[in-house]
Coordinates of C-alpha atoms and ligand atoms in Angstrom, one line a residue:
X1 CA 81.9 214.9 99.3
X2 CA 80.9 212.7 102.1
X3 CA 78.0 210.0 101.1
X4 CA 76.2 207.5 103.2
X5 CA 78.2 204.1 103.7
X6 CA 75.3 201.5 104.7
X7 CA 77.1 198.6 106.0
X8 CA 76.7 194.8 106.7
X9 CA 73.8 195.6 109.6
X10 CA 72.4 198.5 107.9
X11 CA 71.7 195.9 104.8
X12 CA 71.0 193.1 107.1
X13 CA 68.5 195.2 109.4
X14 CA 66.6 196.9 106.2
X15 CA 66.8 194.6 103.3
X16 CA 64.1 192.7 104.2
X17 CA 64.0 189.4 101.9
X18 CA 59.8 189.9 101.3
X19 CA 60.1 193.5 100.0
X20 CA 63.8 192.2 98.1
X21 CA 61.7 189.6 96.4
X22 CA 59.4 192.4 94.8
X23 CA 62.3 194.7 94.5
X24 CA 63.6 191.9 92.3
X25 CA 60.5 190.6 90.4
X26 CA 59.9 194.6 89.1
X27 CA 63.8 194.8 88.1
X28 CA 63.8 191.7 86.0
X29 CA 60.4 193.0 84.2
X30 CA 62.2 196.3 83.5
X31 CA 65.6 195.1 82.4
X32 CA 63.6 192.1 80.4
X33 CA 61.9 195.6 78.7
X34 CA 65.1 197.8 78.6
X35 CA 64.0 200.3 81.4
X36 CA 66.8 199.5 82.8
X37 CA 70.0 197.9 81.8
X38 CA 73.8 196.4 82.5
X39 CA 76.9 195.8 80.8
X40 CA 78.6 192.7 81.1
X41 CA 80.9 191.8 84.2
X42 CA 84.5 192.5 84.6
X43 CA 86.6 189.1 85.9
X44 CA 89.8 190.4 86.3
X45 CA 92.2 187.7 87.5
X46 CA 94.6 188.1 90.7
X47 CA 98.1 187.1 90.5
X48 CA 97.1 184.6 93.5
X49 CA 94.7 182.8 91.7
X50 CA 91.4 185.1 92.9
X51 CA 88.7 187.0 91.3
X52 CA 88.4 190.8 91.4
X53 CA 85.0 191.3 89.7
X54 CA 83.3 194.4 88.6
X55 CA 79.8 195.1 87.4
X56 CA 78.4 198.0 86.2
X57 CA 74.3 198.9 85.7
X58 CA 72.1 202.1 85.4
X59 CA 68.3 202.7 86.5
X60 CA 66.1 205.3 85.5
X61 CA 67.5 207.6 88.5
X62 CA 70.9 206.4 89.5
X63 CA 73.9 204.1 88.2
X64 CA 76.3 202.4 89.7
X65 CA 78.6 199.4 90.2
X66 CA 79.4 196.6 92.4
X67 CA 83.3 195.8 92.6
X68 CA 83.8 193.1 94.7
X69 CA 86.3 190.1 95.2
X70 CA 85.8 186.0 95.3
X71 CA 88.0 184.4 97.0
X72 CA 86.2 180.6 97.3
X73 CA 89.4 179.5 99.6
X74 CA 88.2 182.2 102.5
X75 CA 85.5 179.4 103.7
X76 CA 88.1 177.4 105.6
X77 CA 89.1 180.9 107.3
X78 CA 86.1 181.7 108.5
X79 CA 86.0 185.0 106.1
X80 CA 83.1 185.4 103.4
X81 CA 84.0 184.2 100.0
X82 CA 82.5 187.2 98.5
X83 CA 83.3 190.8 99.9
X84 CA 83.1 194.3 98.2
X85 CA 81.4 197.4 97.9
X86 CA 78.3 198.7 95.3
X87 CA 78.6 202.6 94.8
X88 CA 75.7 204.3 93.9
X89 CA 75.7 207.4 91.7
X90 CA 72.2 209.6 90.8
X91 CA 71.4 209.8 87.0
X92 CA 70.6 213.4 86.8
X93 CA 73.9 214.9 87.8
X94 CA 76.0 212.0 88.0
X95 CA 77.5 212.4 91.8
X96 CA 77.9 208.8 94.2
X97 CA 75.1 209.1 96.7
X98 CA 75.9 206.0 98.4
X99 CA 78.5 203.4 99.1
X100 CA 76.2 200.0 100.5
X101 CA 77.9 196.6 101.9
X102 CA 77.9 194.2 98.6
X103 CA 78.4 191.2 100.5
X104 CA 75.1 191.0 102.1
X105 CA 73.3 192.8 99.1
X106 CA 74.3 189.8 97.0
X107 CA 73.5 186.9 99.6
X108 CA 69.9 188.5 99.9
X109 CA 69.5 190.0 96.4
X110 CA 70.2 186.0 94.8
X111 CA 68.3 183.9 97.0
X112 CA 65.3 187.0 96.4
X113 CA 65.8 186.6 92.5
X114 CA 65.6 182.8 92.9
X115 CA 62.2 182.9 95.2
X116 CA 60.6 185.4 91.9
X117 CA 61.9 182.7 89.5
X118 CA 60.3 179.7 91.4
X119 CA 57.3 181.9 91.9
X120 CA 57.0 182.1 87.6
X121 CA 58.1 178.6 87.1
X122 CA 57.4 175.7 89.8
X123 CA 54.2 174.3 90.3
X124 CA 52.3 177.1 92.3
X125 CA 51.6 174.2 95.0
X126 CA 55.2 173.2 95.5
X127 CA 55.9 171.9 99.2
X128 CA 59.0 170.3 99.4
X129 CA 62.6 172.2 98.8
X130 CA 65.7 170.8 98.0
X131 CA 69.1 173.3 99.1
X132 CA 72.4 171.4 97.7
X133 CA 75.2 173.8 99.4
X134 CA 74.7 175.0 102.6
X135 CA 77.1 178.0 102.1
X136 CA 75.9 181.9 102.8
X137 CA 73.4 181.0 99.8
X138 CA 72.3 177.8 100.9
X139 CA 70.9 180.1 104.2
X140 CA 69.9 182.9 102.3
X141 CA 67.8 180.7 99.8
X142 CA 65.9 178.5 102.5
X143 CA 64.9 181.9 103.8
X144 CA 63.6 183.4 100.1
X145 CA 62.1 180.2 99.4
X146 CA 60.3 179.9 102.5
X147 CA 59.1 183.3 102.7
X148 CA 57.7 182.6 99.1
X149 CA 55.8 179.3 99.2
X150 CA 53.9 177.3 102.2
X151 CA 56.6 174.8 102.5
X152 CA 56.3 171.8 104.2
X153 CA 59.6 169.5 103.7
X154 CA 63.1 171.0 103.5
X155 CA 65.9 168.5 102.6
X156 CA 69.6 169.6 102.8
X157 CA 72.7 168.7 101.7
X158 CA 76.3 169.7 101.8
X159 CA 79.7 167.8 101.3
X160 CA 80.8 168.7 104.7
X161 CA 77.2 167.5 106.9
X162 CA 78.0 169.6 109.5
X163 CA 77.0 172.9 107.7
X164 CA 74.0 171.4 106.2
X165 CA 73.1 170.1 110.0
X166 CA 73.5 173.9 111.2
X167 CA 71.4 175.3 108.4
X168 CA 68.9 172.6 109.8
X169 CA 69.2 173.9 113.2
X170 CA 68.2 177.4 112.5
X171 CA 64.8 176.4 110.3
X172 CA 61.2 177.0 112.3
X173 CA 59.7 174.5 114.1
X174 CA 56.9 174.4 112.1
X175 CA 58.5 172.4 108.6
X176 CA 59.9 169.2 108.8
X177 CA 63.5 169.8 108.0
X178 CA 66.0 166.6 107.2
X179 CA 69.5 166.4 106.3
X180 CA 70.6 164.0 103.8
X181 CA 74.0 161.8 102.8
X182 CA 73.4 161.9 99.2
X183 CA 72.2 164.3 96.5
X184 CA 70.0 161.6 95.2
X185 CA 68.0 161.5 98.8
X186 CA 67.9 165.1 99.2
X187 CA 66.2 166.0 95.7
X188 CA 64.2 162.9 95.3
X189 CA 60.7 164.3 96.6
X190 CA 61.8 167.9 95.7
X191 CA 59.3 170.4 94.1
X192 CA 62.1 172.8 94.0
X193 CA 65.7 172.4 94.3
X194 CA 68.2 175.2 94.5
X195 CA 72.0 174.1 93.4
X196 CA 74.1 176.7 95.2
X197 CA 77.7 175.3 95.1
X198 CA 81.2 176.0 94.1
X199 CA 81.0 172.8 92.5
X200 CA 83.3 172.9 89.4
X201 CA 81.2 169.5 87.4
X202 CA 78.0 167.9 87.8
X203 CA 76.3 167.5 91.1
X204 CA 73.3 167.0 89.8
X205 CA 71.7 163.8 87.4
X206 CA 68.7 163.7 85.5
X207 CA 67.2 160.4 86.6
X208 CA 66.8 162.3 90.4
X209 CA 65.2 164.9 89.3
X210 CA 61.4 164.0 89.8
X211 CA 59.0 165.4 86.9
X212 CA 57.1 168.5 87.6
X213 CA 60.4 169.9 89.1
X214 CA 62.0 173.5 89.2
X215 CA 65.7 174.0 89.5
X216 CA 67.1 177.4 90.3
X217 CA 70.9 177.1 88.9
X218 CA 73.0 179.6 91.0
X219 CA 76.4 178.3 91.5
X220 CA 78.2 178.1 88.3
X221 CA 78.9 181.4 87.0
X222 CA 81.6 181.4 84.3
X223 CA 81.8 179.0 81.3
X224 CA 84.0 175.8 83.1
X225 CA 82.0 175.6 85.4
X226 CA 78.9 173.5 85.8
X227 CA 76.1 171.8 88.5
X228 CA 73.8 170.4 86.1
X229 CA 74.8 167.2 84.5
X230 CA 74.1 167.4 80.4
X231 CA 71.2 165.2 80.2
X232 CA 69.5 167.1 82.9
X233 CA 69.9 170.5 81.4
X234 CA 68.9 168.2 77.3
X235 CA 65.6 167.0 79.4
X236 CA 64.3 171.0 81.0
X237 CA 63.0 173.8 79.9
X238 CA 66.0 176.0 80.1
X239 CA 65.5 180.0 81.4
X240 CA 68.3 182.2 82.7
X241 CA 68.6 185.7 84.5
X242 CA 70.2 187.5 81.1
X243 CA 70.1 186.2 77.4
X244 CA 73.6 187.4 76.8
X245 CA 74.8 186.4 80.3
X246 CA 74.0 182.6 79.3
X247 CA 75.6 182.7 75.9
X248 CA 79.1 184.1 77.4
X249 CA 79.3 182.4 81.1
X250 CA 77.0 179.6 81.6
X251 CA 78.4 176.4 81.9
X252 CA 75.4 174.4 83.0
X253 CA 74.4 175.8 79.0
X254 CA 77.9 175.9 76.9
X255 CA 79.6 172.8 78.7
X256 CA 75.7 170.6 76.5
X257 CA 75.9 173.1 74.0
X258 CA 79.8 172.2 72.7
X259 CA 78.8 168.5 73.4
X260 CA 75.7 168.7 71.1
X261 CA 73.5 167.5 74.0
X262 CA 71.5 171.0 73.1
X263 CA 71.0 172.9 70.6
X264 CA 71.2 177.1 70.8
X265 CA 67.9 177.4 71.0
X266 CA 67.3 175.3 74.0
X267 CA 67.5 178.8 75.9
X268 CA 63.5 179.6 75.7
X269 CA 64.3 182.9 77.4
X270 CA 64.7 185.1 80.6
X271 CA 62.6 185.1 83.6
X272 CA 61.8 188.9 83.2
X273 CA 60.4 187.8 79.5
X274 CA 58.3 185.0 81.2
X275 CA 57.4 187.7 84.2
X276 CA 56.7 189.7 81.2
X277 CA 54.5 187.4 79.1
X278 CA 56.8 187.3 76.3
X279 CA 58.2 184.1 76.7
X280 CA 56.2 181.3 77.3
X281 CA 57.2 179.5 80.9
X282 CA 55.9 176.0 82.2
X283 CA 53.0 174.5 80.2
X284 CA 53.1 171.3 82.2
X285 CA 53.1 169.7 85.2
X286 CA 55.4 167.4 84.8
X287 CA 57.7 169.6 83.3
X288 CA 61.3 170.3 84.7
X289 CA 62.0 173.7 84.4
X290 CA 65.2 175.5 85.0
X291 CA 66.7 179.0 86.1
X292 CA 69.9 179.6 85.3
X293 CA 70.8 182.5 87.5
X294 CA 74.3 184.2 86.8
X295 CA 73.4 187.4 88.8
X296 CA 72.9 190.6 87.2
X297 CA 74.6 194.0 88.1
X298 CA 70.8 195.8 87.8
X299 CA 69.6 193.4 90.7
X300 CA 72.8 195.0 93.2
X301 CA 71.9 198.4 91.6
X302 CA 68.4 198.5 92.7
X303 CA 68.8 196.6 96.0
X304 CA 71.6 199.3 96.7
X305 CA 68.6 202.0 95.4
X306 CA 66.3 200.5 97.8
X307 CA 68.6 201.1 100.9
X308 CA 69.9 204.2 99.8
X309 CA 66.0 205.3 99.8
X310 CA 65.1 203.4 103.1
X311 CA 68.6 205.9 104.6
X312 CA 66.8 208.7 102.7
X313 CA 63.5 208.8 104.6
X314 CA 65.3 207.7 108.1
X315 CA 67.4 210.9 107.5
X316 CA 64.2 213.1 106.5
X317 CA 62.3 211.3 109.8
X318 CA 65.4 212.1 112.3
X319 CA 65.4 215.8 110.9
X320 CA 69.1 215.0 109.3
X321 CA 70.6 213.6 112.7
X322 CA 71.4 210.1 111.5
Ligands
NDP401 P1 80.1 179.8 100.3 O1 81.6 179.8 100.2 O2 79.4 180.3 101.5 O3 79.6 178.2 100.1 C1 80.2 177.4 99.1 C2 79.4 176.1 99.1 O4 79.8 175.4 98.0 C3 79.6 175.3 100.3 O5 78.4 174.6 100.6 C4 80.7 174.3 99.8 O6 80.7 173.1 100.5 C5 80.2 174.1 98.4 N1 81.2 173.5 97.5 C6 82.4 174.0 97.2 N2 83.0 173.2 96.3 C7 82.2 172.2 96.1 C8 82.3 171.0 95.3 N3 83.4 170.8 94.6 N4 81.3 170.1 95.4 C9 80.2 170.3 96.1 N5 80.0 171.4 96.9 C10 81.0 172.3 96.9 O7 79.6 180.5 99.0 P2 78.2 181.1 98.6 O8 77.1 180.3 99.3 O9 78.3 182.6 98.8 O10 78.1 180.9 97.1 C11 77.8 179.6 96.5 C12 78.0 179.6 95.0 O11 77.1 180.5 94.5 C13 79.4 180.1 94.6 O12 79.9 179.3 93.5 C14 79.2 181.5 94.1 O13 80.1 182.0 93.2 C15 77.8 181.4 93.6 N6 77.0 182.7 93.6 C16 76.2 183.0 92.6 C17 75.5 184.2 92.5 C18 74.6 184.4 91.4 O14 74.1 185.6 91.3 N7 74.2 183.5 90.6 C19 75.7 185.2 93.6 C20 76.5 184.8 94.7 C21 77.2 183.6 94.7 P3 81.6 172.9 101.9 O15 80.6 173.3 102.9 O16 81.9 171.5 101.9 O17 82.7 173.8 101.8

């Protein structure tokens, strides 16, 4: 059976980060409701120290899963640190439809999911954005966050300045855009601030943090690993992307938890419950807030949906000659 394979510029060219945004709002409200659903990730380890990941979801039409490596040493090569493939099957009878670029799904598809968070937790006036990492997600998320709030200041910062002072280089002319030494300078004005590091321990203290602040937590995915010091993530009002997600991998959450700087119930609840109106989100100003995104197989699955149905109507609109 031969299927569609969208690839790197098919994703880049069609996936465009406003309509991901709403692609990803609706998908947390349904998976917050159980329209839609996931079972936790595969990590299976590589005998040379890598990650080969899997992670399965279904929608109400298709399934699917995204199998993909992480390999954080490619960087210094010049290769991406995360590369695979999501394969797209249709519910009714079961049969792939579509094999789509993972890669770029998940650089666009995270940075989207961040930009719906901020838009149900910061301050609706936030200005000023702080990017810690200026990796493939450092880009991605200047882009999402721009393309959801009038921003004004962006402040970056990277271990190695020369990345942060190329992400600088691309931004509009229109924001003021400043790269800074420190952590502490970059987030000290910051309405939002998006961690998005390998960073194994804290990057991030509490007393930088201005009040009234919204943190979207992207970059520590499995239980070791943190970017949020414990007194930061002790002083927020704590949200992630998946209740059970948090309990098994988050070490911005267990790393407090196992310290007794939190208790259990310091997790108020997922963003789709907030989007939702189950869960209560910010009731303050002054109020940090915090998304703890982990990244969830039913965001690839209906990015990968969306492109398979963008292909669809370019296929039907060239009378099947694509
Ligand atoms: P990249 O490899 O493109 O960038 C990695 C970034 O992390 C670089 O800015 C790098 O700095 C920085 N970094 C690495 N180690 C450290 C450290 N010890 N201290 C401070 N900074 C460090 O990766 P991505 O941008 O694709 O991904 C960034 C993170 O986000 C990864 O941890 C990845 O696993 C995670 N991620 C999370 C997703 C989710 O859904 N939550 C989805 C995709 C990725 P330098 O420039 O100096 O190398």
């Amino acid at each position: 059976m031969k299927i569609p394979v969208l690839d790197r510029q098919f994703v880049q060219e069609h996936l465009d980060m406003r309509a991901c945004i709403d692609v990803m709002e609706h998908t947390l409200r349904q998976e917050s409701g159980g329209v839609c659903g996931q079972s936790l990730r595969t990590a299976v380890p590589l005998p040379n120290g890598n990650i080969f990941g899997l992670m399965p979801a279904w929608l109400q039409d298709c399934f699917g899963v995204k199998a993909l490596s992480i390999y954080h040493g490619n960087g210094e090569l010049g290769l991406p640190s995360h590369q695979g493939q999501i394969l797209l099957f249709s519910l009714e009878h079961g049969e792939p439809i579509a094999a789509v670029d993972a890669d770029t799904v998940t650089q666009i598809r995270t940075a989207a999911v961040s930009a719906a968070a901020s838009k149900a937790l910061a301050n609706p006036d936030a200005k000023s954005l702080a990017v810690l990492g200026c990796g493939a997600q450092g880009l991605s998320h200047v882009k999402a966050l721009l393309a959801q709030f009038p921003l004004e200041n962006i402040t970056l910062w990277d271990r190695t300045r020369m990345k942060a002072e190329c992400l600088a280089a691309m931004q509009p002319a229109d924001v003021s855009v400043r790269v800074c030494e420190t952590v502490r300078e970059a987030v000290a004005d910051a309405d939002i601030i998006c961690t998005v590091t390998a960073a194994q321990d804290p990057i991030l203290e509490r007393e930088w943090v201005k009040p009234g602040a919204h943190i979207n937590a992207v970059g520590a995915c499995s239980p070791k690993a943190r970017e949020l010091s414990g007194p930061l993530v002790a002083a927020s009002s704590f949200y992630g992307d998946n209740l059970e997600s948090v309990l098994h991998e988050s070490g911005d959450y267990l790393i407090p938890l196992g310290e007794g700087l939190i208790a259990k119930s310091h997790l108020r609840g997922t963003i789709g419950q907030v989007l939702n109106r189950t869960v209560a989100g910010r009731q303050r100003r002054d109020e940090i807030t915090v998304f703890e995104s982990l990244g969830m197989a039913v965001e690839d699955i209906a990015a990968a949906k969306y492109l398979y149905d963008v292909w669809c109507g370019k296929l039907r609109k060239s009378g099947g000659k694509i």
